[in-house]
Tab-separated table of C-alpha atoms in Angstrom:
chain	number	residue	atom	x	y	z
A	1	UNK	CA	-80.329	78.704	4.893
A	2	UNK	CA	-81.050	75.041	4.939
A	3	UNK	CA	-79.619	74.500	1.474
A	4	UNK	CA	-76.415	76.354	2.478
A	5	UNK	CA	-76.027	74.009	5.521
A	6	UNK	CA	-76.605	71.039	3.283
A	7	UNK	CA	-73.933	72.212	0.810
A	8	UNK	CA	-71.404	72.672	3.651
A	9	UNK	CA	-72.288	69.199	5.034
A	10	UNK	CA	-71.757	67.676	1.621
A	11	UNK	CA	-68.442	69.341	1.187
A	12	UNK	CA	-67.405	68.166	4.590
A	13	UNK	CA	-68.368	64.571	3.847
A	14	UNK	CA	-66.520	64.757	0.533
A	15	UNK	CA	-63.371	65.865	2.407
A	16	UNK	CA	-63.683	62.937	4.707
A	17	UNK	CA	-64.230	60.557	1.823
A	18	UNK	CA	-61.179	61.889	-0.001
A	19	UNK	CA	-59.120	61.535	3.152
A	20	UNK	CA	-60.283	57.970	3.654
A	21	UNK	CA	-59.363	57.124	-0.016
A	22	UNK	CA	-56.013	58.814	-0.195
A	23	UNK	CA	-54.542	58.245	3.207
A	24	UNK	CA	-53.593	54.598	2.620
A	25	UNK	CA	-51.803	55.590	-0.560
A	26	UNK	CA	-49.917	58.448	1.065
A	27	UNK	CA	-48.827	56.245	3.950
A	28	UNK	CA	-47.828	53.509	1.485
A	29	UNK	CA	-45.629	55.910	-0.508
A	30	UNK	CA	-44.058	57.229	2.632
A	31	UNK	CA	-43.131	53.708	3.747
A	32	UNK	CA	-41.838	52.747	0.297
A	33	UNK	CA	-39.420	55.633	0.253
A	34	UNK	CA	-37.551	54.244	3.227
A	35	UNK	CA	-37.888	50.567	2.215
A	36	UNK	CA	-34.652	48.664	1.585
A	37	UNK	CA	-36.096	45.134	1.979
A	38	UNK	CA	-35.267	42.236	-0.337
A	39	UNK	CA	-38.838	41.265	-1.258
A	40	UNK	CA	-42.527	41.549	-0.703
A	41	UNK	CA	-44.395	38.314	0.106
A	42	UNK	CA	-47.501	37.659	-2.059
A	43	UNK	CA	-48.338	34.432	-0.319
A	44	UNK	CA	-48.127	34.022	3.439
A	45	UNK	CA	-50.214	32.031	5.967
A	46	UNK	CA	-50.194	33.235	9.589
A	47	UNK	CA	-51.964	30.091	10.735
A	48	UNK	CA	-52.188	26.452	9.763
A	49	UNK	CA	-54.786	23.678	9.252
A	50	UNK	CA	-55.782	23.757	12.902
A	51	UNK	CA	-55.800	27.546	13.111
A	52	UNK	CA	-52.555	27.748	15.148
A	53	UNK	CA	-49.532	29.796	14.217
A	54	UNK	CA	-47.371	32.663	15.381
A	55	UNK	CA	-48.297	36.082	16.664
A	56	UNK	CA	-48.177	39.058	14.336
A	57	UNK	CA	-45.366	40.648	16.337
A	58	UNK	CA	-43.362	37.517	16.207
A	59	UNK	CA	-43.843	37.436	12.435
A	60	UNK	CA	-42.684	41.091	12.228
A	61	UNK	CA	-39.452	40.012	13.890
A	62	UNK	CA	-39.189	37.127	11.416
A	63	UNK	CA	-39.663	39.484	8.434
A	64	UNK	CA	-37.062	41.748	9.917
A	65	UNK	CA	-35.518	43.966	7.227
A	66	UNK	CA	-35.632	41.166	4.557
A	67	UNK	CA	-39.350	41.274	3.803
A	68	UNK	CA	-40.867	44.763	3.471
A	69	UNK	CA	-44.530	43.860	2.971
A	70	UNK	CA	-46.639	40.769	3.040
A	71	UNK	CA	-50.157	39.439	2.453
A	72	UNK	CA	-51.730	38.122	5.591
A	73	UNK	CA	-54.205	35.256	5.776
A	74	UNK	CA	-54.889	31.956	7.495
A	75	UNK	CA	-56.103	28.716	6.002
A	76	UNK	CA	-59.831	28.592	5.283
A	77	UNK	CA	-59.969	24.850	6.062
A	78	UNK	CA	-59.937	23.238	9.550
A	79	UNK	CA	-58.684	19.714	9.910
A	80	UNK	CA	-61.279	17.861	12.038
A	81	UNK	CA	-59.964	15.924	15.026
A	82	UNK	CA	-62.139	12.839	14.772
A	83	UNK	CA	-61.687	10.505	17.794
A	84	UNK	CA	-63.182	7.746	15.777
A	85	UNK	CA	-60.352	8.145	13.217
A	86	UNK	CA	-57.215	9.001	15.164
A	87	UNK	CA	-58.096	8.617	18.827
A	88	UNK	CA	-55.950	10.620	21.149
A	89	UNK	CA	-53.704	11.692	18.293
A	90	UNK	CA	-54.454	15.278	17.417
A	91	UNK	CA	-53.735	15.785	13.626
A	92	UNK	CA	-52.286	19.271	12.704
A	93	UNK	CA	-52.043	18.709	8.964
A	94	UNK	CA	-54.392	17.560	6.246
A	95	UNK	CA	-52.198	14.476	5.471
A	96	UNK	CA	-52.121	13.421	9.088
A	97	UNK	CA	-55.686	12.093	9.267
A	98	UNK	CA	-58.477	10.559	7.221
A	99	UNK	CA	-61.006	12.820	8.896
A	100	UNK	CA	-62.603	15.559	6.808
A	101	UNK	CA	-61.743	19.208	6.414
A	102	UNK	CA	-64.384	21.878	6.897
A	103	UNK	CA	-64.510	25.661	6.182
A	104	UNK	CA	-63.584	27.852	9.102
A	105	UNK	CA	-64.990	31.334	8.567
A	106	UNK	CA	-63.691	32.695	11.896
A	107	UNK	CA	-60.240	32.895	10.342
A	108	UNK	CA	-61.269	36.204	8.729
A	109	UNK	CA	-62.202	37.759	12.059
A	110	UNK	CA	-58.987	36.536	13.630
A	111	UNK	CA	-56.830	38.025	10.835
A	112	UNK	CA	-58.739	41.348	11.050
A	113	UNK	CA	-58.282	41.657	14.799
A	114	UNK	CA	-54.643	40.716	14.558
A	115	UNK	CA	-54.116	43.383	11.878
A	116	UNK	CA	-55.998	46.029	14.022
A	117	UNK	CA	-53.653	45.375	16.913
A	118	UNK	CA	-50.756	46.864	14.942
A	119	UNK	CA	-49.495	50.437	14.938
A	120	UNK	CA	-50.223	52.687	11.919
A	121	UNK	CA	-46.685	52.145	10.615
A	122	UNK	CA	-46.845	48.348	11.118
A	123	UNK	CA	-50.190	48.149	9.217
A	124	UNK	CA	-48.497	49.538	6.128
A	125	UNK	CA	-46.486	46.380	5.818
A	126	UNK	CA	-49.495	44.037	5.520
A	127	UNK	CA	-52.279	43.343	3.081
A	128	UNK	CA	-54.806	41.098	4.874
A	129	UNK	CA	-56.904	38.687	2.673
A	130	UNK	CA	-60.429	37.288	3.195
A	131	UNK	CA	-60.320	33.551	2.833
A	132	UNK	CA	-62.898	32.019	5.190
A	133	UNK	CA	-65.585	31.183	2.632
A	134	UNK	CA	-66.640	28.085	0.756
A	135	UNK	CA	-66.131	28.674	-2.981
A	136	UNK	CA	-68.861	26.146	-3.799
A	137	UNK	CA	-71.440	28.262	-1.848
A	138	UNK	CA	-73.445	30.896	-3.824
A	139	UNK	CA	-73.580	32.920	-0.561
A	140	UNK	CA	-69.654	33.167	-0.513
A	141	UNK	CA	-69.740	36.513	-2.315
A	142	UNK	CA	-72.078	37.831	0.451
A	143	UNK	CA	-69.652	36.643	3.103
A	144	UNK	CA	-66.871	38.732	1.421
A	145	UNK	CA	-68.980	41.877	1.395
A	146	UNK	CA	-70.040	41.275	5.041
A	147	UNK	CA	-66.421	40.954	6.154
A	148	UNK	CA	-65.547	44.238	4.473
A	149	UNK	CA	-68.421	46.012	6.110
A	150	UNK	CA	-67.606	44.621	9.558
A	151	UNK	CA	-63.855	45.427	9.217
A	152	UNK	CA	-63.470	48.481	6.959
A	153	UNK	CA	-59.952	49.610	6.317
A	154	UNK	CA	-58.431	46.162	6.743
A	155	UNK	CA	-58.616	43.829	3.677
A	156	UNK	CA	-57.047	44.196	0.201
A	157	UNK	CA	-57.989	40.839	-1.418
A	158	UNK	CA	-59.389	37.398	-1.146
A	159	UNK	CA	-57.442	34.146	-0.810
A	160	UNK	CA	-55.573	32.023	-0.854
A	161	UNK	CA	-58.576	29.866	-1.473
A	162	UNK	CA	-58.573	26.501	-3.165
A	163	UNK	CA	-60.552	25.028	-6.017
A	164	UNK	CA	-58.518	21.835	-7.027
A	165	UNK	CA	-55.662	20.698	-4.844
A	166	UNK	CA	-54.306	17.176	-4.964
A	167	UNK	CA	-55.634	15.273	-1.888
A	168	UNK	CA	-57.208	18.325	-0.179
A	169	UNK	CA	-60.240	18.591	-2.489
A	170	UNK	CA	-61.352	15.060	-1.786
A	171	UNK	CA	-61.266	15.625	1.989
A	172	UNK	CA	-63.459	18.712	2.051
A	173	UNK	CA	-66.843	17.974	3.683
A	174	UNK	CA	-69.879	18.671	1.512
A	175	UNK	CA	-69.903	19.838	-2.100
A	176	UNK	CA	-66.545	20.152	-3.706
A	177	UNK	CA	-65.424	23.378	-5.253
A	178	UNK	CA	-65.274	23.514	-9.104
A	179	UNK	CA	-63.965	25.905	-11.771
A	180	UNK	CA	-67.271	25.665	-13.554
A	181	UNK	CA	-69.437	26.388	-10.544
A	182	UNK	CA	-71.531	29.663	-10.807
A	183	UNK	CA	-70.632	30.310	-7.196
A	184	UNK	CA	-67.023	30.878	-8.195
A	185	UNK	CA	-68.080	33.155	-10.946
A	186	UNK	CA	-70.113	35.220	-8.428
A	187	UNK	CA	-66.970	35.489	-6.251
A	188	UNK	CA	-64.932	36.721	-9.126
A	189	UNK	CA	-67.644	39.170	-10.096
A	190	UNK	CA	-67.770	40.740	-6.571
A	191	UNK	CA	-63.990	40.895	-6.343
A	192	UNK	CA	-63.870	42.778	-9.666
A	193	UNK	CA	-66.599	45.098	-8.553
A	194	UNK	CA	-64.861	45.964	-5.267
A	195	UNK	CA	-61.297	45.893	-6.518
A	196	UNK	CA	-60.104	43.037	-4.433
A	197	UNK	CA	-57.019	41.084	-5.528
A	198	UNK	CA	-57.912	37.365	-6.064
A	199	UNK	CA	-55.313	34.762	-4.963
A	200	UNK	CA	-56.528	31.344	-6.138
A	201	UNK	CA	-54.943	27.913	-5.915
A	202	UNK	CA	-56.023	25.453	-8.516
A	203	UNK	CA	-53.808	22.686	-9.773
A	204	UNK	CA	-53.137	22.638	-13.447
A	205	UNK	CA	-53.924	18.942	-13.629
A	206	UNK	CA	-55.078	15.939	-11.585
A	207	UNK	CA	-52.483	14.075	-9.568
A	208	UNK	CA	-50.630	11.383	-11.429
A	209	UNK	CA	-52.441	11.632	-14.789
A	210	UNK	CA	-52.176	8.934	-17.403
A	211	UNK	CA	-49.612	9.368	-20.226
A	212	UNK	CA	-51.011	11.628	-22.911
A	213	UNK	CA	-54.109	12.557	-20.848
A	214	UNK	CA	-55.423	16.028	-21.592
A	215	UNK	CA	-55.181	18.395	-18.620
A	216	UNK	CA	-58.865	19.394	-18.585
A	217	UNK	CA	-58.336	21.746	-15.603
A	218	UNK	CA	-56.106	23.904	-17.768
A	219	UNK	CA	-58.950	24.680	-20.162
A	220	UNK	CA	-61.392	25.306	-17.294
A	221	UNK	CA	-58.973	27.702	-15.621
A	222	UNK	CA	-58.425	29.657	-18.870
A	223	UNK	CA	-62.219	29.888	-19.496
A	224	UNK	CA	-62.713	31.128	-15.909
A	225	UNK	CA	-60.077	33.748	-16.247
A	226	UNK	CA	-61.451	35.004	-19.588
A	227	UNK	CA	-64.956	35.337	-18.084
A	228	UNK	CA	-63.666	37.913	-15.593
A	229	UNK	CA	-61.523	40.496	-17.375
A	230	UNK	CA	-62.132	43.146	-14.751
A	231	UNK	CA	-60.815	41.111	-11.852
A	232	UNK	CA	-57.155	41.186	-10.800
A	233	UNK	CA	-56.102	37.559	-10.443
A	234	UNK	CA	-52.989	35.834	-9.017
A	235	UNK	CA	-52.803	32.165	-9.918
A	236	UNK	CA	-50.875	30.623	-7.056
A	237	UNK	CA	-47.862	28.406	-7.901
A	238	UNK	CA	-48.684	28.442	-11.629
A	239	UNK	CA	-50.934	25.441	-10.904
A	240	UNK	CA	-48.179	23.167	-9.572
A	241	UNK	CA	-48.120	21.235	-6.318
A	242	UNK	CA	-46.604	18.457	-4.342
A	243	UNK	CA	-47.769	15.722	-6.671
A	244	UNK	CA	-48.989	17.876	-9.554
A	245	UNK	CA	-45.889	18.104	-11.726
A	246	UNK	CA	-45.285	20.489	-14.559
A	247	UNK	CA	-47.116	19.158	-17.649
A	248	UNK	CA	-45.171	18.667	-20.860
A	249	UNK	CA	-44.687	21.985	-22.836
A	250	UNK	CA	-46.040	23.952	-19.810
A	251	UNK	CA	-43.687	26.881	-20.390
A	252	UNK	CA	-44.990	27.153	-23.975
A	253	UNK	CA	-48.579	27.087	-22.606
A	254	UNK	CA	-47.828	29.836	-20.086
A	255	UNK	CA	-46.132	31.858	-22.639
A	256	UNK	CA	-49.117	31.532	-24.922
A	257	UNK	CA	-51.500	32.535	-22.067
A	258	UNK	CA	-49.526	35.556	-21.037
A	259	UNK	CA	-49.384	36.733	-24.664
A	260	UNK	CA	-53.203	36.679	-24.854
A	261	UNK	CA	-54.566	40.252	-24.414
A	262	UNK	CA	-57.738	38.738	-22.951
A	263	UNK	CA	-55.670	37.485	-20.022
A	264	UNK	CA	-53.712	40.679	-19.246
A	265	UNK	CA	-55.423	40.722	-15.810
A	266	UNK	CA	-53.913	37.415	-14.780
A	267	UNK	CA	-50.655	37.164	-12.753
A	268	UNK	CA	-48.672	34.183	-11.492
A	269	UNK	CA	-46.894	33.747	-8.180
A	270	UNK	CA	-43.923	31.431	-7.843
A	271	UNK	CA	-44.412	30.706	-4.134
A	272	UNK	CA	-43.892	27.340	-2.379
A	273	UNK	CA	-40.729	25.336	-2.007
A	274	UNK	CA	-42.250	22.583	-4.161
A	275	UNK	CA	-42.493	25.014	-7.070
A	276	UNK	CA	-38.946	26.247	-6.473
A	277	UNK	CA	-37.780	22.670	-6.591
A	278	UNK	CA	-39.170	22.286	-10.080
A	279	UNK	CA	-37.809	25.628	-11.284
A	280	UNK	CA	-34.197	24.958	-10.149
A	281	UNK	CA	-34.215	21.219	-10.977
A	282	UNK	CA	-31.875	21.789	-13.913
A	283	UNK	CA	-29.931	24.619	-15.545
A	284	UNK	CA	-32.090	24.257	-18.687
A	285	UNK	CA	-35.379	24.560	-16.721
A	286	UNK	CA	-34.091	27.460	-14.647
A	287	UNK	CA	-33.106	29.350	-17.810
A	288	UNK	CA	-36.485	28.663	-19.559
A	289	UNK	CA	-38.333	30.058	-16.618
A	290	UNK	CA	-35.983	33.064	-16.353
A	291	UNK	CA	-36.521	33.790	-20.056
A	292	UNK	CA	-40.284	33.614	-19.479
A	293	UNK	CA	-40.142	36.110	-16.577
A	294	UNK	CA	-37.805	38.448	-18.462
A	295	UNK	CA	-40.325	38.453	-21.362
A	296	UNK	CA	-43.278	39.189	-19.084
A	297	UNK	CA	-41.735	41.108	-16.177
A	298	UNK	CA	-45.098	42.642	-15.094
A	299	UNK	CA	-46.845	39.349	-14.579
A	300	UNK	CA	-44.924	37.384	-11.960
A	301	UNK	CA	-44.751	37.781	-8.097
A	302	UNK	CA	-42.569	36.264	-5.547
A	303	UNK	CA	-44.131	34.567	-2.467
A	304	UNK	CA	-42.992	32.224	0.210
A	305	UNK	CA	-46.177	30.182	0.990
A	306	UNK	CA	-44.675	29.721	4.382
A	307	UNK	CA	-47.058	28.704	7.250
A	308	UNK	CA	-46.183	30.383	10.591
A	309	UNK	CA	-42.456	30.112	10.278
A	310	UNK	CA	-40.622	29.942	13.617
A	311	UNK	CA	-37.460	31.618	12.392
A	312	UNK	CA	-36.181	33.991	9.740
A	313	UNK	CA	-33.973	31.131	8.411
A	314	UNK	CA	-37.026	29.047	7.718
A	315	UNK	CA	-38.927	31.981	6.327
A	316	UNK	CA	-36.136	32.813	3.776
A	317	UNK	CA	-35.933	29.165	2.546
A	318	UNK	CA	-37.878	29.677	-0.721
A	319	UNK	CA	-36.013	33.024	-1.430
A	320	UNK	CA	-32.758	31.309	-1.099
A	321	UNK	CA	-33.786	28.335	-3.172
A	322	UNK	CA	-34.519	30.724	-6.115
A	323	UNK	CA	-30.865	32.174	-6.098
A	324	UNK	CA	-30.026	30.409	-9.492
A	325	UNK	CA	-33.213	31.927	-11.048
A	326	UNK	CA	-32.515	35.446	-9.766
A	327	UNK	CA	-29.078	35.391	-11.302
A	328	UNK	CA	-30.609	35.050	-14.817
A	329	UNK	CA	-33.211	37.761	-14.435
A	330	UNK	CA	-32.751	41.289	-15.797
A	331	UNK	CA	-32.608	43.977	-13.042
A	332	UNK	CA	-36.018	45.154	-14.075
A	333	UNK	CA	-37.596	41.676	-14.032
A	334	UNK	CA	-36.040	40.823	-10.639
A	335	UNK	CA	-37.186	44.112	-9.051
A	336	UNK	CA	-40.761	43.646	-10.395
A	337	UNK	CA	-40.864	40.024	-9.328
A	338	UNK	CA	-39.546	40.728	-5.878
A	339	UNK	CA	-41.439	43.908	-5.072
A	340	UNK	CA	-42.706	46.059	-7.928
A	341	UNK	CA	-45.620	43.947	-9.122
A	342	UNK	CA	-46.810	43.362	-5.520
A	343	UNK	CA	-46.783	47.093	-4.825
A	344	UNK	CA	-48.605	47.954	-8.012
A	345	UNK	CA	-51.394	45.340	-7.519
A	346	UNK	CA	-52.005	45.829	-3.868
A	347	UNK	CA	-51.629	49.610	-3.740
A	348	UNK	CA	-54.300	49.818	-6.369
A	349	UNK	CA	-56.442	47.322	-4.446
A	350	UNK	CA	-56.105	49.375	-1.180
A	351	UNK	CA	-57.452	52.490	-2.976
A	352	UNK	CA	-60.339	50.684	-4.771
A	353	UNK	CA	-61.454	48.704	-1.700
A	354	UNK	CA	-61.401	51.753	0.531
A	355	UNK	CA	-63.559	53.576	-2.005
A	356	UNK	CA	-66.044	50.761	-2.063
A	357	UNK	CA	-66.131	50.663	1.770
A	358	UNK	CA	-66.597	54.434	1.998
A	359	UNK	CA	-69.718	54.114	-0.125
A	360	UNK	CA	-71.172	50.851	1.096
A	361	UNK	CA	-69.944	50.303	4.681
A	362	UNK	CA	-72.791	50.221	7.157
A	363	UNK	CA	-73.029	49.655	10.902
A	364	UNK	CA	-73.159	45.841	11.121
A	365	UNK	CA	-73.633	45.742	14.848
A	366	UNK	CA	-76.706	43.678	15.676
A	367	UNK	CA	-79.661	45.722	16.867
A	368	UNK	CA	-80.364	44.969	20.545
A	369	UNK	CA	-83.640	43.310	21.313
A	370	UNK	CA	-86.299	45.747	22.584
A	371	UNK	CA	-86.625	45.993	26.319
A	372	UNK	CA	-89.813	44.341	27.557
A	373	UNK	CA	-92.454	46.853	28.568
A	374	UNK	CA	-93.051	47.160	32.304
A	375	UNK	CA	-96.700	48.023	31.751
A	376	UNK	CA	-99.634	45.789	32.530
A	377	UNK	CA	-100.731	45.162	28.952
A	378	UNK	CA	-101.976	41.785	27.748
A	379	UNK	CA	-98.998	39.390	27.544
A	380	UNK	CA	-100.941	37.435	24.818
């Protein structure tokens, strides 16, 4: 009798587990069937460097019918307001003050609670990301697992987090992140184990390198990616930035990397207006980038890299900048760049992460302290 009850209980638990795993996929497919949007956004910040931004319902109105789905994350770094540095002036950007930046882990709880305020239908449009960790900290991987256990059913990936970024890296308080730090390998290992998409920003070179100087960061990035073949990676901006310009022969280098079967798990987003500026800088450059995307249509994603845009016009700026590029893409490449690759990567992540949560999630609520006894025992 007892064994029969146990078997029934196991079957019941398995049904619940299957429902937890399959429901996100079912809902996603249902939403996709009615989706006529222009693009999915692989790179979006709801908040800025002082953790301010726009509400999620305001962002939904900004997305409108143009953006069907979007990642959702803040910025893991907080700009300190140091009175000794700027007095009564309150800096709201990392270039507006000489005071340091520090990691702000509460951003993950804020994003989770924001997501949980949505309806079931609205939730299908977002893929929240964990980003409030220090990539130089060996405990960062534990932070990622802890967030998943506290907020099951929410997150699909980690990032955008930064390793090397022009003037940002030098401003971060404490130890600087590095592509050769074992802490970063631990993060990539955990992401691969769980199924989280990794969105990482790391410049391809240092700012203003000397003529002929070898871009050492490029080798370090390649080595990192090869060490983690089971981790789904999106390299933000293809390593470019405001003052980190395309290196000579970069398209040939990217072509070589994407042709390497050991890097088949690596994808590239073309987010940020600074990147769009480089891509459409000349007809020759635009054509060369289009040829690369047409050759590897499964490896590129579109993103805006907008930070709390106040209007749809501002939000669509990067999309509109890429109009010359889109004209040169095959229909297949444009569809995959705009939506298909996002859907493939994040739909798979939703299923894998929910599976991990179903197995590992625990009640993370702190245990209340025991009530003091009212007896007359010895207090000592």
